[in-house]
């Protein structure tokens, strides 16, 4: 796989101009990720037969859960890389758009401005390579089985995210946001390192399997053999895990360690936000899944468990993500508070640790990642679709960094339904899924989490989760109102309104000149197909729920049977 990847990178480096290298690198990275997902599918059968395989002397382990989420991360990352692997716009002429004519005819026209060739994301060669490092760190983190590999994996992932946030060197906002992320992320890494060192000091081992055994022995010793294993009293380990969890809660932007995420999400370019907001969280939550499962089940209820902190963080995330989201007028800050609120649901399912809650946790994490990805891709596509429109409002003119994040304010989407109704409907379906309106996929995810919480006796948290879901609908529905019922501020640029563009159709050495206008400039197939598939998954989940629910159920059962 490594030889295959390096060969393609060298080849793309040799045959392309510097301007096109980033596009070819992104396409090579997509091929590498798809190949890696096939590799993970093949190894999944081996892992299932063996109930997990230890790697590199116990530093890592492969299980069914890690392999499934490896595949999930590879596919999600490949979709995100499409944003930089293809130009965002194309020319669509119906009479020359049949399959036969697409292969037989060659359409030549002046492409640079129409296709957005000179955009910043196509000038950054290192983008896709940094993404591969981050994905490597994420895969390692999900499979880690040692305190040393935990820290190495989370830092490999985090360093790539810091670089990615500041990769747009000409953007002051991105540089300041990335610097904030770096400084506060370094602080959270200190907590992780402190917690790991305390675990080693108290247990004498860096291996997590040894830690799980010691936790079980210490629980027994406190009840039956009072002073035999005094060194291994479980509350030592629970306090160490509590410190460790602070660092990880910071990195997933769970309250009360959420304060960095709205500023960073809003400052960095939207293409980068798409990756930072999704992939980094998946790997950390899957790592926490096993850690919670094997350390939270204390034999006696009066003993302190570190997972109580996850319940507190869940409660605060639900409240803060909902209440502070009500005052937001910038779209990416609103998505950041929305993420904090949904992290509250994920933490609630994670901390309960029953078969039903783990099933809900896995399903919620997968569906929210897909919905969030669709929301960001649509947001980017809206910016690309406003190519020949102008907005004369003073609020829009004062926006900084418009080239990297065209859509920054909720008010910028006023009346967008009348510009592109299909894209507006896709965004509405995704937002309704965030709210939890049936029969969309988000409703079933919330219903599973709330059902698991009620069955485990968490009535107060369930009521808070229901209440915050209802309140959060206010700011979600405000976006719907702006898109469908407000008057648009956009007008077609008078200089471009009647412009006639020229191109040539070439077939069998015969050149035919054709004319086209602004109506023929549309979003590229990579964007439209991606949005269509993701929206249909959200919309029609009720007709094909078996695969999703069965996968979540099987993974939960495997975890409880090992």
Coordinates of N, CA and C in Angstrom, one line a residue, residues 267-464:
X267 N -13.1 31.0 12.2 CA -11.9 31.7 11.7 C -11.3 31.0 10.5
X268 N -11.2 29.7 10.6 CA -10.5 28.9 9.6 C -11.4 28.7 8.3
X269 N -10.8 28.5 7.1 CA -11.6 28.4 5.9 C -12.6 27.2 6.1
X270 N -13.8 27.3 5.4 CA -14.8 26.3 5.5 C -14.4 25.0 5.1
X271 N -13.6 24.8 4.1 CA -13.1 23.5 3.6 C -12.3 22.8 4.7
X272 N -11.5 23.6 5.5 CA -10.7 23.0 6.6 C -11.6 22.7 7.7
X273 N -12.6 23.6 8.0 CA -13.6 23.3 9.1 C -14.3 22.0 8.9
X274 N -14.6 21.7 7.7 CA -15.3 20.4 7.4 C -14.5 19.2 8.0
X275 N -13.2 19.2 7.8 CA -12.4 18.1 8.3 C -12.2 18.2 9.8
X276 N -11.9 19.4 10.3 CA -11.6 19.5 11.7 C -12.8 19.2 12.6
X277 N -14.0 19.5 12.1 CA -15.2 19.3 12.9 C -15.7 17.9 12.9
X278 N -15.2 17.0 12.0 CA -15.8 15.7 11.9 C -14.8 14.6 12.3
X279 N -13.7 14.5 11.6 CA -12.8 13.3 11.7 C -12.1 13.3 13.1
X280 N -11.7 14.4 13.6 CA -11.0 14.4 14.9 C -11.8 13.9 16.0
X281 N -13.1 14.1 15.9 CA -14.0 13.6 17.0 C -14.3 12.1 16.9
X282 N -14.4 11.6 15.7 CA -14.7 10.2 15.6 C -13.7 9.3 16.3
X283 N -12.4 9.6 16.0 CA -11.3 8.7 16.6 C -11.3 8.8 18.1
X284 N -11.5 10.0 18.6 CA -11.4 10.1 20.1 C -12.6 9.4 20.8
X285 N -13.7 9.5 20.2 CA -14.9 8.9 20.8 C -14.8 7.3 20.8
X286 N -14.2 6.8 19.7 CA -14.1 5.3 19.6 C -13.0 4.9 20.6
X287 N -12.0 5.7 20.8 CA -11.0 5.3 21.8 C -11.6 5.3 23.2
X288 N -12.4 6.4 23.5 CA -13.1 6.5 24.8 C -14.1 5.3 25.0
X289 N -14.6 4.8 23.9 CA -15.6 3.7 24.0 C -15.1 2.5 24.8
X290 N -13.9 2.0 24.4 CA -13.3 0.9 25.1 C -12.8 1.3 26.5
X291 N -12.2 2.4 26.6 CA -11.7 2.9 27.9 C -12.8 3.0 28.9
X292 N -14.0 3.5 28.6 CA -15.1 3.6 29.5 C -15.7 2.2 29.8
X293 N -15.7 1.4 28.8 CA -16.4 0.0 29.0 C -15.6 -0.8 30.0
X294 N -14.3 -0.8 30.0 CA -13.5 -1.6 30.8 C -13.1 -1.0 32.1
X295 N -13.4 0.3 32.4 CA -13.0 0.9 33.6 C -14.1 1.5 34.4
X296 N -15.3 1.6 33.9 CA -16.4 2.3 34.6 C -17.2 1.3 35.4
X297 N -17.2 0.0 35.2 CA -18.0 -0.9 35.9 C -17.4 -1.3 37.3
X298 N -17.5 -0.4 38.2 CA -17.0 -0.7 39.6 C -18.0 -1.7 40.2
X299 N -17.4 -2.6 41.1 CA -18.3 -3.6 41.6 C -19.2 -3.1 42.7
X300 N -18.9 -2.0 43.3 CA -19.7 -1.5 44.4 C -20.1 0.0 44.1
X301 N -21.4 0.3 44.3 CA -21.9 1.6 43.9 C -21.4 2.8 44.6
X302 N -20.8 2.5 45.8 CA -20.4 3.7 46.6 C -19.0 4.2 46.1
X303 N -18.3 3.4 45.3 CA -17.0 3.8 44.8 C -17.1 4.9 43.7
X304 N -16.1 5.8 43.7 CA -16.1 6.9 42.7 C -15.7 6.3 41.4
X305 N -16.4 6.7 40.3 CA -16.1 6.3 38.9 C -15.8 7.6 38.1
X306 N -14.8 7.5 37.3 CA -14.4 8.7 36.5 C -15.4 9.1 35.5
X307 N -16.3 8.1 35.1 CA -17.3 8.3 34.1 C -18.4 9.3 34.5
X308 N -18.4 9.6 35.8 CA -19.4 10.6 36.3 C -19.1 11.9 35.7
X309 N -17.8 12.2 35.4 CA -17.4 13.4 34.8 C -18.0 13.5 33.4
X310 N -18.1 12.4 32.7 CA -18.7 12.4 31.4 C -20.2 12.8 31.4
X311 N -20.9 12.3 32.5 CA -22.3 12.7 32.6 C -22.4 14.2 32.9
X312 N -21.5 14.7 33.7 CA -21.6 16.2 34.0 C -21.3 17.0 32.7
X313 N -20.3 16.5 32.0 CA -19.9 17.2 30.7 C -21.1 17.1 29.7
X314 N -21.8 15.9 29.7 CA -22.9 15.8 28.8 C -24.0 16.8 29.2
X315 N -24.3 16.9 30.5 CA -25.3 17.9 30.9 C -25.0 19.3 30.5
X316 N -23.7 19.7 30.7 CA -23.3 21.0 30.4 C -23.3 21.3 28.9
X317 N -22.9 20.3 28.2 CA -22.8 20.4 26.7 C -24.2 20.6 26.1
X318 N -25.2 19.8 26.6 CA -26.6 20.0 26.2 C -27.1 21.4 26.4
X319 N -26.8 21.9 27.6 CA -27.4 23.2 28.0 C -26.6 24.3 27.3
X320 N -25.3 24.3 27.3 CA -24.5 25.4 26.8 C -24.6 25.4 25.2
X321 N -24.5 24.3 24.6 CA -24.6 24.2 23.1 C -26.0 24.7 22.6
X322 N -27.0 24.5 23.4 CA -28.4 25.0 23.0 C -28.6 26.5 23.3
X323 N -28.3 26.9 24.6 CA -28.5 28.3 25.0 C -27.7 29.3 24.2
X324 N -26.4 29.0 24.1 CA -25.5 30.0 23.5 C -25.7 30.0 21.9
X325 N -26.2 28.9 21.4 CA -26.5 28.8 20.0 C -27.7 29.8 19.6
X326 N -28.5 30.1 20.5 CA -29.7 31.0 20.2 C -29.3 32.4 19.8
X327 N -28.1 32.8 20.3 CA -27.7 34.2 20.0 C -26.7 34.4 18.8
X328 N -26.5 33.3 18.1 CA -25.5 33.3 17.0 C -26.1 33.8 15.7
X329 N -25.3 34.6 15.0 CA -25.8 35.1 13.7 C -24.7 34.7 12.6
X330 N -23.6 34.0 13.0 CA -22.6 33.5 12.1 C -22.8 32.0 12.0
X331 N -22.9 31.5 10.7 CA -23.4 30.2 10.5 C -22.4 29.1 11.0
X332 N -21.1 29.3 10.9 CA -20.2 28.3 11.4 C -20.1 28.3 12.9
X333 N -20.2 29.5 13.6 CA -20.3 29.5 15.0 C -21.6 28.7 15.5
X334 N -22.7 28.9 14.7 CA -23.9 28.2 15.1 C -23.7 26.7 14.9
X335 N -23.0 26.2 13.9 CA -22.7 24.8 13.7 C -21.8 24.3 14.8
X336 N -20.9 25.2 15.3 CA -20.0 24.8 16.4 C -20.8 24.5 17.7
X337 N -21.7 25.4 18.0 CA -22.6 25.2 19.2 C -23.5 24.0 19.0
X338 N -24.0 23.8 17.7 CA -24.8 22.6 17.4 C -24.0 21.4 17.7
X339 N -22.7 21.4 17.3 CA -21.8 20.2 17.6 C -21.7 19.9 19.1
X340 N -21.5 21.0 19.8 CA -21.4 20.9 21.3 C -22.6 20.2 21.9
X341 N -23.8 20.6 21.4 CA -25.1 20.0 21.9 C -25.1 18.6 21.5
X342 N -24.8 18.2 20.3 CA -24.8 16.8 19.9 C -23.7 16.0 20.6
X343 N -22.6 16.6 20.9 CA -21.6 15.9 21.7 C -22.2 15.5 23.1
X344 N -23.1 16.3 23.6 CA -23.8 16.0 24.9 C -24.6 14.7 24.7
X345 N -25.3 14.5 23.6 CA -26.0 13.2 23.4 C -25.0 12.0 23.3
X346 N -23.9 12.2 22.6 CA -22.9 11.2 22.4 C -22.3 10.8 23.8
X347 N -22.0 11.7 24.6 CA -21.4 11.5 25.9 C -22.4 10.8 26.8
X348 N -23.7 11.2 26.7 CA -24.7 10.5 27.5 C -24.8 9.1 27.2
X349 N -24.8 8.7 25.9 CA -24.9 7.3 25.5 C -23.6 6.6 25.9
X350 N -22.5 7.2 25.8 CA -21.2 6.6 26.1 C -21.1 6.3 27.6
X351 N -21.5 7.2 28.5 CA -21.3 7.0 29.9 C -22.2 6.0 30.6
X352 N -23.4 5.8 29.9 CA -24.3 4.8 30.5 C -23.7 3.4 30.4
X353 N -23.1 3.0 29.3 CA -22.4 1.7 29.1 C -23.3 0.5 29.3
X354 N -24.4 0.5 28.6 CA -25.2 -0.7 28.5 C -25.2 -1.1 27.0
X355 N -25.7 -2.3 26.7 CA -25.7 -2.8 25.3 C -26.5 -1.8 24.5
X356 N -27.7 -1.4 25.0 CA -28.5 -0.5 24.3 C -27.9 0.9 24.0
X357 N -27.2 1.4 25.1 CA -26.6 2.7 25.0 C -25.4 2.7 24.0
X358 N -24.6 1.6 24.1 CA -23.4 1.5 23.1 C -23.9 1.4 21.7
X359 N -25.0 0.7 21.5 CA -25.6 0.6 20.2 C -26.0 2.0 19.7
X360 N -26.7 2.8 20.6 CA -27.1 4.1 20.3 C -25.9 5.0 20.1
X361 N -24.9 4.9 20.9 CA -23.6 5.7 20.7 C -23.0 5.5 19.4
X362 N -22.9 4.2 18.9 CA -22.2 4.0 17.6 C -23.1 4.5 16.5
X363 N -24.4 4.3 16.6 CA -25.3 4.8 15.5 C -25.3 6.3 15.5
X364 N -25.4 7.0 16.7 CA -25.5 8.4 16.7 C -24.2 9.0 16.1
X365 N -23.1 8.5 16.5 CA -21.8 9.0 16.0 C -21.7 8.9 14.5
X366 N -22.1 7.8 13.9 CA -22.1 7.6 12.5 C -23.1 8.6 11.7
X367 N -24.3 8.6 12.2 CA -25.3 9.4 11.5 C -25.0 10.9 11.7
X368 N -24.5 11.3 12.8 CA -24.2 12.8 13.0 C -23.0 13.2 12.1
X369 N -22.0 12.3 12.0 CA -20.9 12.6 11.1 C -21.3 12.8 9.7
X370 N -22.2 12.0 9.2 CA -22.7 12.1 7.9 C -23.6 13.4 7.7
X371 N -24.4 13.6 8.7 CA -25.3 14.8 8.6 C -24.4 16.1 8.6
X372 N -23.4 16.1 9.5 CA -22.5 17.3 9.6 C -21.7 17.5 8.4
X373 N -21.3 16.4 7.8 CA -20.5 16.5 6.5 C -21.4 17.1 5.4
X374 N -22.6 16.6 5.3 CA -23.5 17.1 4.3 C -23.8 18.6 4.5
X375 N -24.0 19.0 5.8 CA -24.2 20.5 6.0 C -23.1 21.3 5.6
X376 N -21.8 20.9 5.9 CA -20.7 21.7 5.5 C -20.5 21.7 4.0
X377 N -20.7 20.6 3.3 CA -20.5 20.5 1.9 C -21.5 21.4 1.2
X378 N -22.8 21.4 1.7 CA -23.8 22.3 1.1 C -23.4 23.7 1.3
X379 N -22.9 24.1 2.5 CA -22.5 25.4 2.8 C -21.4 25.9 1.8
X380 N -20.5 25.0 1.6 CA -19.4 25.4 0.6 C -20.0 25.5 -0.8
X381 N -20.9 24.6 -1.2 CA -21.6 24.7 -2.5 C -22.4 25.9 -2.7
X382 N -23.0 26.4 -1.6 CA -23.8 27.6 -1.7 C -22.9 28.8 -2.1
X383 N -21.7 28.8 -1.5 CA -20.7 29.9 -1.8 C -20.3 29.8 -3.3
X384 N -20.1 28.6 -3.8 CA -19.7 28.4 -5.2 C -20.8 28.7 -6.2
X385 N -22.0 28.5 -5.7 CA -23.2 28.7 -6.7 C -23.5 30.2 -6.9
X386 N -23.0 31.1 -6.0 CA -23.3 32.5 -6.1 C -22.2 33.2 -6.9
X387 N -21.7 32.5 -7.9 CA -20.6 33.0 -8.7 C -20.9 34.3 -9.4
X388 N -22.1 34.4 -10.0 CA -22.4 35.6 -10.8 C -23.4 36.5 -10.1
X389 N -23.6 36.4 -8.8 CA -24.5 37.3 -8.0 C -23.7 38.3 -7.2
X390 N -24.3 39.4 -7.0 CA -23.7 40.4 -6.1 C -24.6 40.7 -4.9
X391 N -24.0 41.1 -3.8 CA -24.8 41.5 -2.6 C -24.3 42.8 -2.1
X392 N -25.1 43.8 -2.2 CA -24.7 45.2 -1.9 C -24.9 45.6 -0.4
X393 N -25.3 44.7 0.4 CA -25.5 45.0 1.8 C -24.2 45.4 2.5
X394 N -24.2 46.4 3.4 CA -23.0 46.8 4.0 C -22.4 45.7 4.9
X395 N -23.3 44.9 5.5 CA -22.8 43.8 6.4 C -22.0 42.8 5.6
X396 N -22.4 42.5 4.4 CA -21.6 41.6 3.6 C -20.3 42.2 3.1
X397 N -20.3 43.5 2.7 CA -19.0 44.1 2.2 C -18.0 44.2 3.3
X398 N -18.3 44.2 4.6 CA -17.3 44.3 5.6 C -16.8 43.0 6.1
X399 N -17.3 41.9 5.5 CA -16.8 40.6 5.9 C -15.3 40.4 5.4
X400 N -14.5 39.9 6.3 CA -13.1 39.6 6.0 C -13.0 38.1 5.5
X401 N -12.0 37.9 4.8 CA -11.7 36.5 4.3 C -12.8 35.9 3.5
X402 N -13.5 36.7 2.6 CA -14.6 36.2 1.9 C -14.2 35.2 0.8
X403 N -13.0 35.2 0.4 CA -12.6 34.3 -0.7 C -12.5 32.8 -0.1
X404 N -12.1 32.7 1.1 CA -11.9 31.4 1.7 C -13.2 30.9 2.4
X405 N -14.1 31.8 2.8 CA -15.4 31.4 3.4 C -16.4 32.3 2.9
X406 N -17.0 32.0 1.7 CA -17.9 33.0 1.1 C -19.2 33.2 1.9
X407 N -19.7 32.1 2.6 CA -20.9 32.2 3.4 C -20.5 32.2 4.9
X408 N -20.6 33.3 5.5 CA -20.2 33.4 6.9 C -21.4 33.8 7.8
X409 N -22.4 34.5 7.3 CA -23.5 34.9 8.1 C -24.8 34.2 7.7
X410 N -25.7 34.0 8.6 CA -27.0 33.3 8.3 C -27.8 34.2 7.4
X411 N -27.6 35.5 7.5 CA -28.4 36.5 6.7 C -27.9 36.4 5.2
X412 N -26.8 35.8 4.9 CA -26.3 35.7 3.5 C -27.1 34.7 2.8
X413 N -27.9 33.9 3.5 CA -28.7 32.8 2.8 C -30.2 33.3 2.6
X414 N -30.4 34.6 2.8 CA -31.8 35.0 2.6 C -32.3 34.7 1.2
X415 N -33.5 34.1 1.2 CA -34.2 33.8 -0.1 C -33.4 32.9 -1.0
X416 N -32.5 32.1 -0.5 CA -31.6 31.2 -1.4 C -32.5 30.2 -2.1
X417 N -33.7 29.9 -1.5 CA -34.5 28.9 -2.2 C -34.9 29.3 -3.6
X418 N -35.0 30.6 -3.9 CA -35.3 31.1 -5.2 C -34.1 31.2 -6.1
X419 N -32.9 31.0 -5.6 CA -31.7 30.9 -6.4 C -31.4 29.5 -6.8
X420 N -31.5 28.6 -5.8 CA -31.2 27.1 -6.1 C -32.1 26.3 -5.2
X421 N -33.3 26.0 -5.6 CA -34.2 25.3 -4.7 C -33.8 23.9 -4.3
X422 N -33.1 23.2 -5.1 CA -32.7 21.8 -4.8 C -31.7 21.8 -3.6
X423 N -30.7 22.7 -3.7 CA -29.7 22.8 -2.7 C -30.3 23.3 -1.4
X424 N -31.3 24.2 -1.5 CA -32.0 24.7 -0.3 C -32.7 23.6 0.4
X425 N -33.4 22.8 -0.4 CA -34.2 21.6 0.2 C -33.2 20.6 0.8
X426 N -32.1 20.4 0.2 CA -31.1 19.4 0.8 C -30.6 19.9 2.2
X427 N -30.3 21.2 2.2 CA -29.9 21.8 3.5 C -31.0 21.7 4.6
X428 N -32.2 21.9 4.1 CA -33.4 21.9 5.0 C -33.6 20.5 5.6
X429 N -33.4 19.5 4.8 CA -33.5 18.1 5.2 C -32.4 17.8 6.3
X430 N -31.2 18.2 6.0 CA -30.1 18.0 6.9 C -30.4 18.7 8.3
X431 N -30.9 19.9 8.2 CA -31.2 20.7 9.4 C -32.3 20.0 10.2
X432 N -33.4 19.6 9.5 CA -34.4 18.8 10.2 C -33.9 17.6 10.9
X433 N -32.9 16.9 10.3 CA -32.3 15.8 10.9 C -31.6 16.2 12.2
X434 N -30.9 17.3 12.2 CA -30.3 17.8 13.4 C -31.3 18.0 14.5
X435 N -32.4 18.6 14.1 CA -33.5 18.8 15.1 C -34.0 17.5 15.7
X436 N -34.1 16.5 14.8 CA -34.6 15.2 15.3 C -36.1 15.0 14.9
X437 N -36.4 15.5 13.7 CA -37.8 15.4 13.2 C -38.0 14.0 12.5
X438 N -39.0 13.2 12.8 CA -39.2 11.9 12.1 C -39.7 12.2 10.7
X439 N -39.4 11.3 9.7 CA -38.7 10.0 9.9 C -37.2 10.1 9.5
X440 N -36.6 11.2 9.7 CA -35.2 11.4 9.3 C -34.3 10.7 10.3
X441 N -33.1 10.4 9.8 CA -32.1 9.6 10.6 C -31.8 10.2 11.9
X442 N -31.8 11.5 12.1 CA -31.5 12.1 13.4 C -32.5 11.8 14.4
X443 N -33.7 11.6 14.1 CA -34.8 11.3 15.0 C -34.5 10.0 15.7
X444 N -34.2 9.0 14.9 CA -34.0 7.6 15.4 C -32.7 7.6 16.3
X445 N -31.7 8.4 16.0 CA -30.5 8.4 16.8 C -30.8 9.0 18.2
X446 N -31.5 10.1 18.2 CA -31.9 10.7 19.5 C -32.8 9.8 20.3
X447 N -33.8 9.2 19.6 CA -34.7 8.3 20.3 C -34.0 7.1 20.9
X448 N -32.9 6.5 20.3 CA -32.2 5.4 20.8 C -31.4 5.9 22.1
X449 N -30.8 7.1 22.0 CA -30.1 7.6 23.2 C -31.0 7.8 24.4
X450 N -32.1 8.5 24.1 CA -33.1 8.8 25.2 C -33.7 7.5 25.8
X451 N -34.0 6.5 24.9 CA -34.5 5.3 25.4 C -33.5 4.5 26.3
X452 N -32.2 4.5 25.9 CA -31.2 3.9 26.7 C -31.0 4.6 28.0
X453 N -31.1 6.0 28.0 CA -31.0 6.7 29.3 C -32.2 6.5 30.2
X454 N -33.4 6.4 29.7 CA -34.5 6.1 30.5 C -34.5 4.7 31.1
X455 N -34.0 3.7 30.3 CA -33.9 2.3 30.8 C -32.9 2.2 31.9
X456 N -31.9 3.1 31.9 CA -30.9 3.1 33.0 C -31.2 4.0 34.1
X457 N -32.3 4.6 34.1 CA -32.7 5.5 35.3 C -32.3 6.9 35.2
X458 N -31.7 7.4 34.1 CA -31.3 8.8 34.0 C -32.4 9.7 33.6
X459 N -33.4 9.8 34.4 CA -34.6 10.5 34.1 C -34.4 12.0 33.9
X460 N -33.6 12.6 34.8 CA -33.3 14.0 34.8 C -32.6 14.4 33.5
X461 N -31.5 13.6 33.2 CA -30.7 13.9 32.0 C -31.6 13.8 30.7
X462 N -32.5 12.8 30.8 CA -33.4 12.6 29.6 C -34.3 13.8 29.4
X463 N -34.8 14.3 30.5 CA -35.7 15.5 30.4 C -34.9 16.7 29.9
X464 N -33.7 16.9 30.4 CA -32.8 18.0 29.9 C -32.6 17.8 28.4

